Coordinates of C-alpha atoms in Angstrom, one line a residue:
Chain A
M1 CA 20.0 1.7 -26.9
I2 CA 20.8 1.9 -23.2
L3 CA 19.6 -1.1 -21.2
T4 CA 18.6 -0.7 -17.5
V5 CA 18.0 -3.8 -15.3
T6 CA 15.7 -3.6 -12.3
L7 CA 15.4 -7.1 -10.9
N8 CA 13.2 -5.8 -8.0
T9 CA 10.9 -3.4 -9.8
A10 CA 8.2 -1.7 -7.7
L11 CA 4.9 0.0 -7.9
D12 CA 5.8 3.2 -6.1
I13 CA 2.7 4.6 -4.2
T14 CA 2.7 8.0 -2.6
Y15 CA 0.1 8.8 0.1
R16 CA -0.5 12.3 1.5
V17 CA -1.9 12.4 5.1
R18 CA -2.7 15.3 7.4
S19 CA -0.2 14.1 10.0
L20 CA 1.3 10.7 10.5
R21 CA 0.9 9.4 14.0
P22 CA 1.9 5.8 15.0
H23 CA -1.1 3.8 16.3
A24 CA -3.7 6.2 14.7
T25 CA -6.1 5.7 11.8
H26 CA -5.4 8.0 8.8
R27 CA -7.6 9.0 5.9
V28 CA -5.3 9.2 2.9
T29 CA -6.1 12.5 1.1
D30 CA -4.2 11.8 -2.1
V31 CA -2.9 8.7 -3.8
T32 CA -0.4 8.6 -6.7
E33 CA 1.1 5.5 -8.3
R34 CA 4.0 5.1 -10.7
P35 CA 6.5 2.4 -11.9
G36 CA 9.6 2.4 -9.7
G37 CA 12.8 0.7 -8.8
K38 CA 16.2 2.3 -9.4
G39 CA 16.7 1.1 -13.0
V40 CA 13.2 2.3 -14.0
N41 CA 13.9 5.7 -12.6
V42 CA 17.3 5.8 -14.4
A43 CA 15.4 4.9 -17.7
R44 CA 12.9 7.7 -17.3
V45 CA 15.7 10.3 -16.8
L46 CA 17.7 8.8 -19.8
A47 CA 14.5 9.0 -22.0
A48 CA 14.0 12.6 -20.9
L49 CA 17.6 13.3 -22.0
G50 CA 16.7 11.9 -25.5
H51 CA 18.2 8.5 -25.2
E52 CA 16.6 5.3 -26.5
V53 CA 16.1 3.1 -23.4
T54 CA 14.9 -0.4 -22.7
V55 CA 14.0 -1.6 -19.2
T56 CA 14.2 -5.2 -18.1
G57 CA 13.8 -7.1 -14.8
F58 CA 10.9 -9.0 -13.3
V59 CA 7.2 -8.0 -13.2
G60 CA 4.1 -9.8 -11.9
G61 CA 0.7 -9.7 -10.3
G62 CA -1.8 -6.9 -10.2
T63 CA 0.9 -4.5 -9.0
G64 CA 3.0 -5.6 -12.1
H65 CA 0.1 -4.6 -14.3
G66 CA 0.3 -1.1 -12.7
V67 CA 4.0 -1.0 -13.5
R68 CA 3.5 -2.0 -17.1
D69 CA 0.6 0.5 -17.6
G70 CA 2.8 3.3 -16.2
L71 CA 5.7 2.3 -18.4
S72 CA 3.5 2.3 -21.5
A73 CA 2.6 5.9 -20.7
A74 CA 6.3 6.9 -20.3
P75 CA 7.6 8.2 -23.6
G76 CA 10.8 6.7 -25.0
V77 CA 11.0 3.8 -22.5
R78 CA 10.6 0.3 -24.0
D79 CA 9.3 -2.4 -21.7
A80 CA 11.2 -5.7 -21.9
L81 CA 10.3 -6.9 -18.4
V82 CA 10.1 -10.6 -17.8
P83 CA 6.7 -11.9 -16.3
V84 CA 6.9 -13.9 -13.1
G85 CA 4.3 -15.7 -11.0
G86 CA 4.8 -13.6 -7.9
A87 CA 3.6 -10.0 -7.5
T88 CA 5.8 -7.0 -8.0
R89 CA 6.4 -5.3 -4.7
R90 CA 4.9 -2.0 -3.6
T91 CA 6.7 0.8 -1.9
I92 CA 4.6 3.2 0.1
A93 CA 5.8 6.8 0.7
V94 CA 3.7 8.5 3.3
V95 CA 4.0 12.3 3.1
D96 CA 3.1 14.2 6.2
E97 CA 1.4 17.4 5.1
R98 CA 2.2 19.1 8.3
T99 CA 5.9 18.5 8.4
G100 CA 6.6 17.6 4.8
D101 CA 8.5 14.5 6.1
T102 CA 8.2 11.2 4.2
T103 CA 8.0 7.8 5.9
Q104 CA 8.8 4.9 3.6
L105 CA 7.5 1.3 3.7
N106 CA 9.2 -1.1 1.3
E107 CA 7.8 -4.6 0.5
P108 CA 10.5 -7.3 0.0
G109 CA 9.4 -8.3 -3.5
P110 CA 8.2 -11.6 -5.1
L111 CA 10.0 -14.9 -4.7
I112 CA 11.7 -15.6 -8.0
T113 CA 11.9 -19.3 -9.1
P114 CA 15.1 -20.8 -10.6
A115 CA 13.2 -21.2 -13.9
E116 CA 12.2 -17.5 -13.9
W117 CA 15.8 -16.5 -13.1
S118 CA 17.0 -18.6 -16.1
A119 CA 14.4 -17.0 -18.4
F120 CA 15.6 -13.6 -17.3
Q121 CA 19.2 -14.4 -18.1
E122 CA 18.3 -15.5 -21.6
V123 CA 16.3 -12.3 -22.2
Y124 CA 19.2 -10.2 -20.8
G125 CA 21.7 -11.9 -23.2
D126 CA 19.5 -11.1 -26.2
L127 CA 19.0 -7.5 -25.1
L128 CA 22.7 -6.9 -24.7
A129 CA 23.2 -7.6 -28.4
A130 CA 21.6 -4.2 -29.2
A131 CA 22.8 -2.3 -26.1
D132 CA 25.4 0.5 -26.0
A133 CA 25.6 0.3 -22.2
V134 CA 23.8 -1.4 -19.4
A135 CA 23.0 -0.3 -15.8
L136 CA 22.3 -3.0 -13.1
C137 CA 20.3 -1.3 -10.4
G138 CA 19.0 -1.9 -6.9
S139 CA 18.3 -4.8 -4.6
L140 CA 17.7 -8.5 -5.5
P141 CA 14.2 -10.0 -4.9
P142 CA 14.0 -13.2 -2.9
G143 CA 15.1 -16.3 -4.7
V144 CA 17.7 -14.5 -7.0
P145 CA 21.2 -15.8 -6.1
V146 CA 23.4 -13.3 -4.2
G147 CA 26.0 -13.6 -7.0
A148 CA 23.4 -12.6 -9.7
Y149 CA 25.0 -9.2 -10.5
A150 CA 28.5 -10.8 -10.7
G151 CA 27.1 -13.1 -13.5
L152 CA 25.3 -10.2 -15.2
V153 CA 28.5 -8.1 -15.2
R154 CA 30.5 -11.0 -16.7
T155 CA 27.9 -11.5 -19.4
A156 CA 27.9 -7.8 -20.3
R157 CA 31.7 -7.7 -20.4
A158 CA 31.9 -10.8 -22.6
A159 CA 29.4 -9.1 -25.0
G160 CA 31.6 -5.9 -25.0
V161 CA 28.9 -3.8 -23.4
P162 CA 30.0 -1.3 -20.8
V163 CA 28.3 -2.0 -17.4
L164 CA 27.4 0.3 -14.5
L165 CA 26.5 -1.3 -11.2
D166 CA 24.4 0.5 -8.5
T167 CA 23.6 -1.9 -5.7
S168 CA 24.8 -2.6 -2.1
G169 CA 25.8 -5.2 0.4
E170 CA 26.9 -8.7 -0.6
P171 CA 25.5 -8.5 -4.2
L172 CA 27.8 -5.4 -4.7
R173 CA 30.8 -7.1 -3.0
R174 CA 30.5 -10.1 -5.3
A175 CA 29.9 -8.2 -8.5
V176 CA 32.8 -5.8 -8.0
A177 CA 35.2 -8.8 -8.3
A178 CA 33.7 -9.3 -11.8
R179 CA 35.2 -6.0 -12.9
P180 CA 32.2 -3.7 -13.7
D181 CA 33.2 -0.6 -15.7
I182 CA 31.6 1.8 -13.1
I183 CA 30.1 1.4 -9.7
K184 CA 28.2 4.3 -8.0
P185 CA 28.0 3.6 -4.3
N186 CA 26.9 6.2 -1.7
A187 CA 29.0 6.8 1.4
D188 CA 27.3 4.1 3.4
E189 CA 27.5 1.5 0.7
L190 CA 31.2 2.3 0.1
A191 CA 32.0 2.0 3.8
E192 CA 30.2 -1.3 3.9
L193 CA 32.1 -2.6 0.9
T194 CA 35.6 -1.5 2.0
G195 CA 35.4 -1.1 5.7
A196 CA 37.0 2.4 5.2
H197 CA 35.0 5.5 6.2
E198 CA 37.2 8.1 4.6
P199 CA 35.7 8.6 1.1
L200 CA 38.9 8.9 -1.0
R201 CA 40.5 6.0 0.7
A202 CA 37.4 3.9 0.4
T203 CA 36.9 4.8 -3.3
Q204 CA 40.5 3.8 -4.1
D205 CA 40.0 0.5 -2.2
A206 CA 36.8 -0.2 -4.2
R207 CA 38.9 0.1 -7.4
R208 CA 41.5 -2.3 -6.1
R209 CA 38.7 -4.8 -5.5
G210 CA 37.9 -4.8 -9.2
A211 CA 35.7 -1.8 -10.2
R212 CA 37.4 0.0 -13.1
A213 CA 35.9 3.3 -12.1
V214 CA 34.2 4.3 -8.8
V215 CA 31.9 7.3 -8.6
A216 CA 31.0 7.8 -5.0
S217 CA 27.9 9.9 -4.3
L218 CA 28.5 11.9 -1.1
G219 CA 25.2 13.7 -0.7
R220 CA 25.7 17.4 -0.3
D221 CA 29.4 17.0 -1.1
G222 CA 28.6 15.9 -4.6
L223 CA 30.5 13.2 -6.4
L224 CA 34.0 11.8 -6.0
A225 CA 35.3 9.8 -9.0
V226 CA 38.4 7.6 -9.2
T227 CA 39.1 6.3 -12.7
A228 CA 41.9 5.0 -14.9
E229 CA 41.9 8.5 -16.5
G230 CA 42.2 10.5 -13.3
R231 CA 40.3 11.5 -10.2
W232 CA 37.8 14.3 -9.8
R233 CA 35.4 15.9 -7.3
A234 CA 32.2 17.5 -8.7
A235 CA 29.9 19.6 -6.6
P236 CA 26.8 21.7 -7.4
P237 CA 27.1 25.5 -7.0
A238 CA 24.5 25.7 -4.2
R239 CA 22.9 23.3 -1.8
L240 CA 19.3 22.6 -2.9
H241 CA 16.7 21.6 -0.4
G242 CA 14.0 19.1 -1.4
N243 CA 13.4 15.4 -1.7
P244 CA 16.6 13.5 -2.2
T245 CA 14.8 10.3 -3.4
G246 CA 16.0 9.5 -6.9
A247 CA 19.0 11.8 -6.9
G248 CA 21.3 8.8 -7.1
D249 CA 19.3 7.3 -10.0
S250 CA 19.6 10.6 -11.9
A251 CA 23.4 10.6 -11.3
V252 CA 23.5 7.1 -12.8
A253 CA 21.6 8.4 -15.8
G254 CA 24.0 11.3 -16.2
L255 CA 27.1 9.0 -16.0
L256 CA 25.6 6.5 -18.5
S257 CA 24.4 9.1 -21.0
G258 CA 27.9 10.7 -20.8
L259 CA 29.5 7.3 -21.4
V260 CA 27.5 6.4 -24.5
E261 CA 28.1 10.0 -25.9
H262 CA 31.9 9.5 -25.3
L263 CA 32.1 12.6 -23.1
P264 CA 35.3 13.1 -21.1
W265 CA 35.0 12.3 -17.4
P266 CA 34.7 15.9 -16.1
D267 CA 31.7 16.5 -18.4
R268 CA 30.0 13.2 -17.3
L269 CA 30.5 14.2 -13.7
A270 CA 29.1 17.7 -14.3
R271 CA 26.0 16.2 -16.0
A272 CA 25.5 13.6 -13.2
T273 CA 25.9 16.3 -10.5
A274 CA 23.5 18.8 -12.2
L275 CA 20.9 16.1 -12.9
S276 CA 21.1 14.8 -9.3
A277 CA 20.6 18.3 -7.9
A278 CA 17.7 19.1 -10.3
T279 CA 16.0 15.9 -9.1
V280 CA 16.0 17.0 -5.5
L281 CA 13.6 19.8 -6.6
T282 CA 11.0 17.4 -7.9
P283 CA 8.6 15.4 -5.7
V284 CA 9.3 11.9 -7.3
A285 CA 12.3 9.8 -8.4
G286 CA 12.9 9.5 -12.1
E287 CA 12.0 13.1 -12.8
F288 CA 14.1 16.3 -12.8
D289 CA 13.6 20.0 -13.2
R290 CA 14.9 20.6 -16.7
R291 CA 15.4 24.4 -16.3
T292 CA 17.3 23.9 -13.0
Y293 CA 19.4 21.2 -14.7
E294 CA 20.4 23.4 -17.5
E295 CA 21.2 26.3 -15.2
L296 CA 23.2 24.1 -12.9
L297 CA 25.2 22.4 -15.6
A298 CA 27.4 25.4 -16.3
G299 CA 27.9 26.1 -12.6
V300 CA 29.1 22.6 -11.4
A301 CA 32.6 22.8 -10.2
V302 CA 34.7 19.7 -11.3
T303 CA 38.1 19.7 -9.8
S304 CA 40.9 17.3 -10.5
E305 CA 42.5 15.6 -7.5
A306 CA 46.2 14.9 -7.1
A307 CA 47.2 11.3 -7.6
A308 CA 47.5 9.1 -4.4
A309 CA 50.4 9.8 -2.1
Chain B
M1 CA -29.6 -15.9 1.3
I2 CA -28.2 -12.9 3.2
L3 CA -27.0 -10.0 1.1
T4 CA -24.3 -7.7 2.3
V5 CA -23.6 -4.4 0.5
T6 CA -20.1 -2.8 0.6
L7 CA -20.0 0.2 -1.7
N8 CA -16.4 1.0 -0.8
T9 CA -14.8 -2.5 -0.8
A10 CA -11.1 -2.6 0.0
L11 CA -8.0 -4.6 -0.5
D12 CA -6.9 -4.9 3.1
I13 CA -3.1 -5.1 3.3
T14 CA -1.2 -5.8 6.5
Y15 CA 2.5 -5.0 6.8
R16 CA 4.7 -6.1 9.7
V17 CA 7.7 -3.9 10.4
R18 CA 10.3 -4.1 13.1
S19 CA 9.4 -0.7 14.6
L20 CA 7.4 2.1 12.9
R21 CA 9.2 5.5 13.1
P22 CA 7.9 8.5 11.2
H23 CA 10.4 9.9 8.7
A24 CA 12.4 6.6 8.5
T25 CA 12.6 3.9 5.8
H26 CA 11.2 0.5 6.8
R27 CA 11.7 -2.9 5.3
V28 CA 8.4 -4.7 5.5
T29 CA 9.1 -8.2 6.8
D30 CA 5.7 -9.7 6.1
V31 CA 2.8 -8.8 3.7
T32 CA -0.7 -10.2 3.8
E33 CA -3.7 -9.3 1.6
R34 CA -7.4 -10.0 1.9
P35 CA -10.7 -8.7 0.6
G36 CA -12.1 -6.1 3.0
G37 CA -14.7 -3.5 3.7
K38 CA -17.3 -3.9 6.5
G39 CA -19.9 -5.8 4.4
V40 CA -17.2 -8.3 3.2
N41 CA -16.1 -9.0 6.8
V42 CA -19.8 -9.5 7.8
A43 CA -20.2 -11.9 4.9
R44 CA -17.2 -14.0 5.9
V45 CA -18.5 -14.3 9.5
L46 CA -22.0 -15.2 8.2
A47 CA -20.5 -17.9 5.9
A48 CA -18.5 -19.3 8.8
L49 CA -21.8 -19.5 10.8
G50 CA -23.2 -21.6 7.9
H51 CA -25.3 -19.0 6.1
E52 CA -25.5 -18.6 2.4
V53 CA -24.2 -15.1 1.7
T54 CA -23.9 -12.8 -1.4
V55 CA -21.7 -9.8 -1.4
T56 CA -22.3 -6.8 -3.7
G57 CA -20.9 -3.3 -4.0
F58 CA -18.2 -1.9 -6.4
V59 CA -14.9 -3.4 -7.5
G60 CA -12.3 -2.3 -10.0
G61 CA -8.6 -2.1 -11.1
G62 CA -5.7 -4.3 -10.1
T63 CA -6.7 -4.0 -6.4
G64 CA -10.2 -5.2 -7.4
H65 CA -8.7 -8.3 -9.0
G66 CA -7.1 -9.0 -5.6
V67 CA -10.5 -8.6 -3.9
R68 CA -12.2 -11.0 -6.3
D69 CA -9.4 -13.6 -6.1
G70 CA -9.7 -13.5 -2.3
L71 CA -13.5 -13.8 -2.4
S72 CA -13.3 -16.8 -4.7
A73 CA -11.2 -18.5 -2.1
A74 CA -13.6 -17.7 0.7
P75 CA -16.0 -20.7 1.1
G76 CA -19.7 -19.9 1.1
V77 CA -19.5 -16.3 -0.1
R78 CA -20.9 -15.5 -3.5
D79 CA -19.4 -12.6 -5.4
A80 CA -22.0 -10.3 -7.0
L81 CA -19.7 -7.2 -7.1
V82 CA -20.3 -4.6 -9.8
P83 CA -17.2 -3.7 -11.9
V84 CA -16.3 0.0 -12.2
G85 CA -13.6 1.9 -14.1
G86 CA -11.8 3.2 -11.0
A87 CA -9.6 1.0 -8.7
T88 CA -10.8 -0.5 -5.4
R89 CA -9.1 1.3 -2.5
R90 CA -6.3 -0.2 -0.4
T91 CA -6.2 -0.1 3.3
I92 CA -2.8 -0.6 4.9
A93 CA -2.4 -1.8 8.5
V94 CA 1.2 -1.4 9.7
V95 CA 1.8 -3.7 12.7
D96 CA 4.8 -2.6 14.8
E97 CA 6.4 -5.9 16.0
R98 CA 8.0 -4.2 19.0
T99 CA 4.8 -2.7 20.5
G100 CA 2.1 -4.7 18.7
D101 CA 0.4 -1.4 17.8
T102 CA -1.3 -1.0 14.5
T103 CA -1.2 2.2 12.4
Q104 CA -3.9 2.4 9.7
L105 CA -3.8 4.2 6.3
N106 CA -7.1 4.2 4.4
E107 CA -7.4 5.3 0.8
P108 CA -10.6 7.2 -0.1
G109 CA -11.8 4.8 -2.9
P110 CA -12.6 5.1 -6.6
L111 CA -14.7 7.8 -8.1
I112 CA -18.1 6.2 -9.0
T113 CA -19.8 7.6 -12.1
P114 CA -23.6 8.2 -12.3
A115 CA -23.8 5.3 -14.8
E116 CA -22.0 2.9 -12.4
W117 CA -24.2 4.0 -9.5
S118 CA -27.3 3.3 -11.7
A119 CA -25.9 -0.1 -12.7
F120 CA -25.4 -1.0 -9.0
Q121 CA -29.0 0.0 -8.1
E122 CA -30.3 -2.4 -10.8
V123 CA -28.1 -5.3 -9.5
Y124 CA -29.2 -4.5 -6.0
G125 CA -32.9 -4.7 -6.9
D126 CA -32.4 -8.0 -8.6
L127 CA -30.4 -9.5 -5.6
L128 CA -33.1 -8.4 -3.1
A129 CA -35.6 -10.8 -4.8
A130 CA -33.7 -13.7 -3.3
A131 CA -32.6 -12.1 0.0
D132 CA -33.8 -12.9 3.5
A133 CA -32.1 -9.9 4.9
V134 CA -29.6 -7.2 3.7
A135 CA -26.8 -5.4 5.5
L136 CA -25.7 -2.0 4.2
C137 CA -22.1 -1.4 5.5
G138 CA -19.4 1.2 5.6
S139 CA -18.5 4.5 4.0
L140 CA -19.5 5.7 0.5
P141 CA -16.8 6.0 -2.2
P142 CA -16.5 9.4 -3.9
G143 CA -19.3 10.1 -6.5
V144 CA -22.0 8.1 -4.7
P145 CA -24.7 10.5 -3.5
V146 CA -24.9 11.1 0.2
G147 CA -28.5 9.9 0.2
A148 CA -27.5 6.6 -1.3
Y149 CA -28.2 4.5 1.8
A150 CA -31.6 6.2 2.3
G151 CA -32.6 5.0 -1.2
L152 CA -31.2 1.5 -0.7
V153 CA -33.2 1.2 2.6
R154 CA -36.4 2.2 0.8
T155 CA -35.8 -0.3 -2.0
A156 CA -35.3 -3.1 0.6
R157 CA -38.3 -2.1 2.6
A158 CA -40.5 -2.0 -0.6
A159 CA -39.2 -5.5 -1.4
G160 CA -40.1 -6.7 2.1
V161 CA -36.5 -7.5 3.0
P162 CA -35.3 -6.6 6.5
V163 CA -32.4 -4.1 6.3
L164 CA -29.6 -3.5 8.8
L165 CA -27.5 -0.3 8.3
D166 CA -24.0 0.2 9.7
T167 CA -22.5 3.5 8.6
S168 CA -21.8 6.9 10.0
G169 CA -22.1 10.7 9.5
E170 CA -24.5 12.3 7.0
P171 CA -25.2 9.0 5.0
L172 CA -26.4 7.5 8.4
R173 CA -28.5 10.6 9.3
R174 CA -30.3 10.5 5.9
A175 CA -30.8 6.8 5.8
V176 CA -32.3 6.6 9.4
A177 CA -35.2 8.7 8.2
A178 CA -35.9 6.0 5.6
R179 CA -36.8 3.6 8.6
P180 CA -34.2 0.8 8.5
D181 CA -35.0 -2.2 10.6
I182 CA -31.8 -2.1 12.6
I183 CA -28.9 0.3 12.9
K184 CA -25.7 -0.6 14.7
P185 CA -23.8 2.6 15.6
N186 CA -20.9 2.8 17.9
A187 CA -20.8 5.4 20.7
D188 CA -19.2 8.1 18.5
E189 CA -21.5 7.5 15.6
L190 CA -24.5 7.6 17.8
A191 CA -23.4 10.9 19.5
E192 CA -22.7 12.4 16.0
L193 CA -26.2 11.4 14.9
T194 CA -28.1 12.5 17.9
G195 CA -26.0 15.1 19.7
A196 CA -26.5 13.1 22.9
H197 CA -23.5 11.6 24.7
E198 CA -25.4 9.5 27.2
P199 CA -25.9 6.1 25.4
L200 CA -29.4 5.2 26.5
R201 CA -30.7 8.6 25.7
A202 CA -28.9 8.7 22.3
T203 CA -30.2 5.3 21.4
Q204 CA -33.8 6.3 22.2
D205 CA -33.3 9.4 20.2
A206 CA -32.0 7.4 17.2
R207 CA -35.2 5.4 17.3
R208 CA -37.3 8.5 17.3
R209 CA -35.4 9.6 14.1
G210 CA -36.7 6.5 12.3
A211 CA -34.6 3.4 13.1
R212 CA -37.0 0.6 14.2
A213 CA -34.3 -1.0 16.3
V214 CA -31.0 0.5 17.5
V215 CA -28.1 -1.7 18.7
A216 CA -25.4 0.5 20.0
S217 CA -21.9 -1.1 20.3
L218 CA -20.3 0.4 23.4
G219 CA -16.8 -1.2 23.2
R220 CA -16.0 -2.9 26.5
D221 CA -19.5 -2.2 27.8
G222 CA -21.0 -4.5 25.2
L223 CA -24.2 -3.8 23.3
L224 CA -27.3 -1.7 24.2
A225 CA -30.4 -2.5 22.2
V226 CA -33.6 -0.4 22.1
T227 CA -36.3 -2.2 20.0
A228 CA -40.1 -2.3 19.7
E229 CA -40.0 -5.6 21.7
G230 CA -38.0 -4.3 24.6
R231 CA -34.5 -3.0 25.6
W232 CA -31.5 -4.9 26.7
R233 CA -27.9 -4.7 27.6
A234 CA -25.5 -7.5 26.6
A235 CA -22.0 -7.8 27.9
P236 CA -19.3 -10.5 27.6
P237 CA -18.3 -12.4 30.8
A238 CA -14.7 -11.0 30.7
R239 CA -12.8 -8.3 29.0
L240 CA -10.7 -9.8 26.2
H241 CA -7.5 -8.1 25.0
G242 CA -6.6 -8.1 21.3
N243 CA -7.3 -6.4 18.0
P244 CA -10.8 -4.7 18.0
T245 CA -10.8 -4.4 14.2
G246 CA -13.8 -6.2 12.9
A247 CA -15.5 -6.6 16.2
G248 CA -18.4 -4.4 15.0
D249 CA -18.7 -6.4 11.7
S250 CA -19.0 -9.6 13.7
A251 CA -21.7 -8.0 15.8
V252 CA -23.6 -7.2 12.6
A253 CA -23.2 -10.8 11.4
G254 CA -24.5 -12.0 14.8
L255 CA -27.6 -9.7 14.6
L256 CA -28.4 -10.6 11.0
S257 CA -28.0 -14.3 11.4
G258 CA -30.2 -14.2 14.5
L259 CA -32.8 -12.1 12.5
V260 CA -33.1 -14.6 9.7
E261 CA -33.2 -17.5 12.2
H262 CA -36.1 -15.7 14.0
L263 CA -34.3 -15.8 17.3
P264 CA -35.7 -13.7 20.1
W265 CA -33.7 -10.4 20.7
P266 CA -31.8 -11.6 23.8
D267 CA -30.4 -14.6 21.8
R268 CA -29.5 -12.3 18.9
L269 CA -27.6 -10.0 21.3
A270 CA -25.9 -12.8 23.1
R271 CA -24.7 -14.1 19.7
A272 CA -23.5 -10.7 18.5
T273 CA -21.7 -10.1 21.8
A274 CA -19.9 -13.4 21.8
L275 CA -18.9 -13.2 18.1
S276 CA -17.7 -9.7 18.7
A277 CA -15.5 -10.7 21.6
A278 CA -14.2 -13.8 19.8
T279 CA -13.1 -11.5 16.9
V280 CA -10.9 -9.5 19.2
L281 CA -8.8 -12.6 19.7
T282 CA -8.0 -12.9 15.9
P283 CA -5.5 -10.7 14.1
V284 CA -7.9 -9.8 11.2
A285 CA -11.4 -8.6 10.7
G286 CA -14.0 -11.1 9.3
E287 CA -12.6 -13.9 11.4
F288 CA -13.4 -15.1 14.9
D289 CA -12.1 -17.7 17.2
R290 CA -14.8 -20.4 17.1
R291 CA -14.0 -22.1 20.4
T292 CA -13.9 -18.8 22.3
Y293 CA -17.2 -17.9 20.6
E294 CA -18.9 -21.1 21.7
E295 CA -17.5 -20.8 25.2
L296 CA -18.6 -17.1 25.5
L297 CA -22.0 -17.6 24.1
A298 CA -23.3 -19.3 27.3
G299 CA -21.6 -16.7 29.5
V300 CA -22.9 -13.5 27.9
A301 CA -25.2 -11.6 30.4
V302 CA -28.2 -10.1 28.6
T303 CA -30.2 -8.0 31.0
S304 CA -33.6 -6.3 30.3
E305 CA -33.7 -2.6 30.9
A306 CA -36.7 -0.9 32.5
A307 CA -38.8 1.1 30.0
A308 CA -38.1 4.9 29.7
A309 CA -39.0 7.0 32.7

């Protein structure tokens, strides 16, 4: 089983409007809702790839009911979320039908009490016993200590479970020092962590800070991986236009599934790149176009980089 | 007891953001939720004025739980909402902290089944037995027949309960023919109903179509009332700047409370005008600044208009 952790789960709501204009009143023409948060998206992609997945994190309130209802309808995803007194946050994506642009409004999330944080850590420890790998994903809700991911990385490593971390800012900085197996920052997150803006240099620096492997997602330029086994760049055969939301989560699912299947790094990177590109063609995170994925998989160019000068 | 009907209740959500920019991602800094829909706002103002109020209409889903929880915390408002299978709509008001502007996103509402519409009509009939007056407020959710308000007006009149109608478009046009005691259109709604853009002429025309009294809310120009007892204009002593959301609902509460207290029309109009103006000073609909209300009440100018030429 693969475990994904989403401490700040979300009810992802998408609105379609004729045209979004600040200071105006808009009639929403279409409303869709689905469970969200990075780890939830990762889980849905893993399940679609045929893996057994369990999601954990916090859930609460009426919005939390919406998240759980949506998960119970997602085949292959087991719900091990921990109930809290606060309400799961909403994210609202407002799609402008005229331009196709999306405007995003993200609530901060519920305030987690110390007792709820303790309850989660206990559940997490129990779930690790049956996990082949774990992904720690996304932002921390209010109340969760900034060193939370560092602790969760240590617990996973002590249990012998490989751990992938996908977060940003201070929680990332602290958790990197706890030596996660893989981190997957994007260019901005990497620059914030290391202070370096040149991707290869920043990626190497992130490894020196503690991450055993760093896979940087560089948008259109694909992935750059620096690992103990070597370093590679992976790029899709063509640039696809669409909605980049969820592309990073699909890359995480590709890396994790490749890890538990013991694939060599170049194959993991090809899978992550193809999944990521196939996600850009779908309107929502956590889904990918399977046919595009299979077509792209053979066409991804993975090139080995020379060792550091 | 005063009964207010809100067929399309809402969970009114207010977001504060630093600055709203289309196509950007925004961190919401503050989230507030309260029960909404015009009749719910009217009920809260009536309760604050010391009246016994019952709210009915439809409620459902997780958002419906939010509405009911909010109502149970509102002193003096009895919840007689009818549960439905669909989810109560959300409305999102996005307040830009930089400019103070509000951008509004309104969901359409749940699809009401014929069985749910029948169940409502039965509850409505029962509630009328104990009602001194009834207000029919706002838009119709999908599935409710366009002639709904016409039927509800007839039922109220058959039960001898005075009925105030505050809606727009085709539902207003049809219901006016059923001879409601009072309608309270704004200038746009009145023009759409009658085709006339000159307020006095349009107001007179609306009476000819069936409304026994027409109170037009003309924004900064106050109220224009054409009734069987006479015609009046009522205007606040000063123009107040603030948030006009809910000003119309407070005017309805002023008119209804004056009706059940058997006040003469000029006093009803003074109250409606002062309440409406005192609502502009509060950030949310369904609330008013009591001190401003009391100060304004004495200063509202109600002038009698000469009969039609």
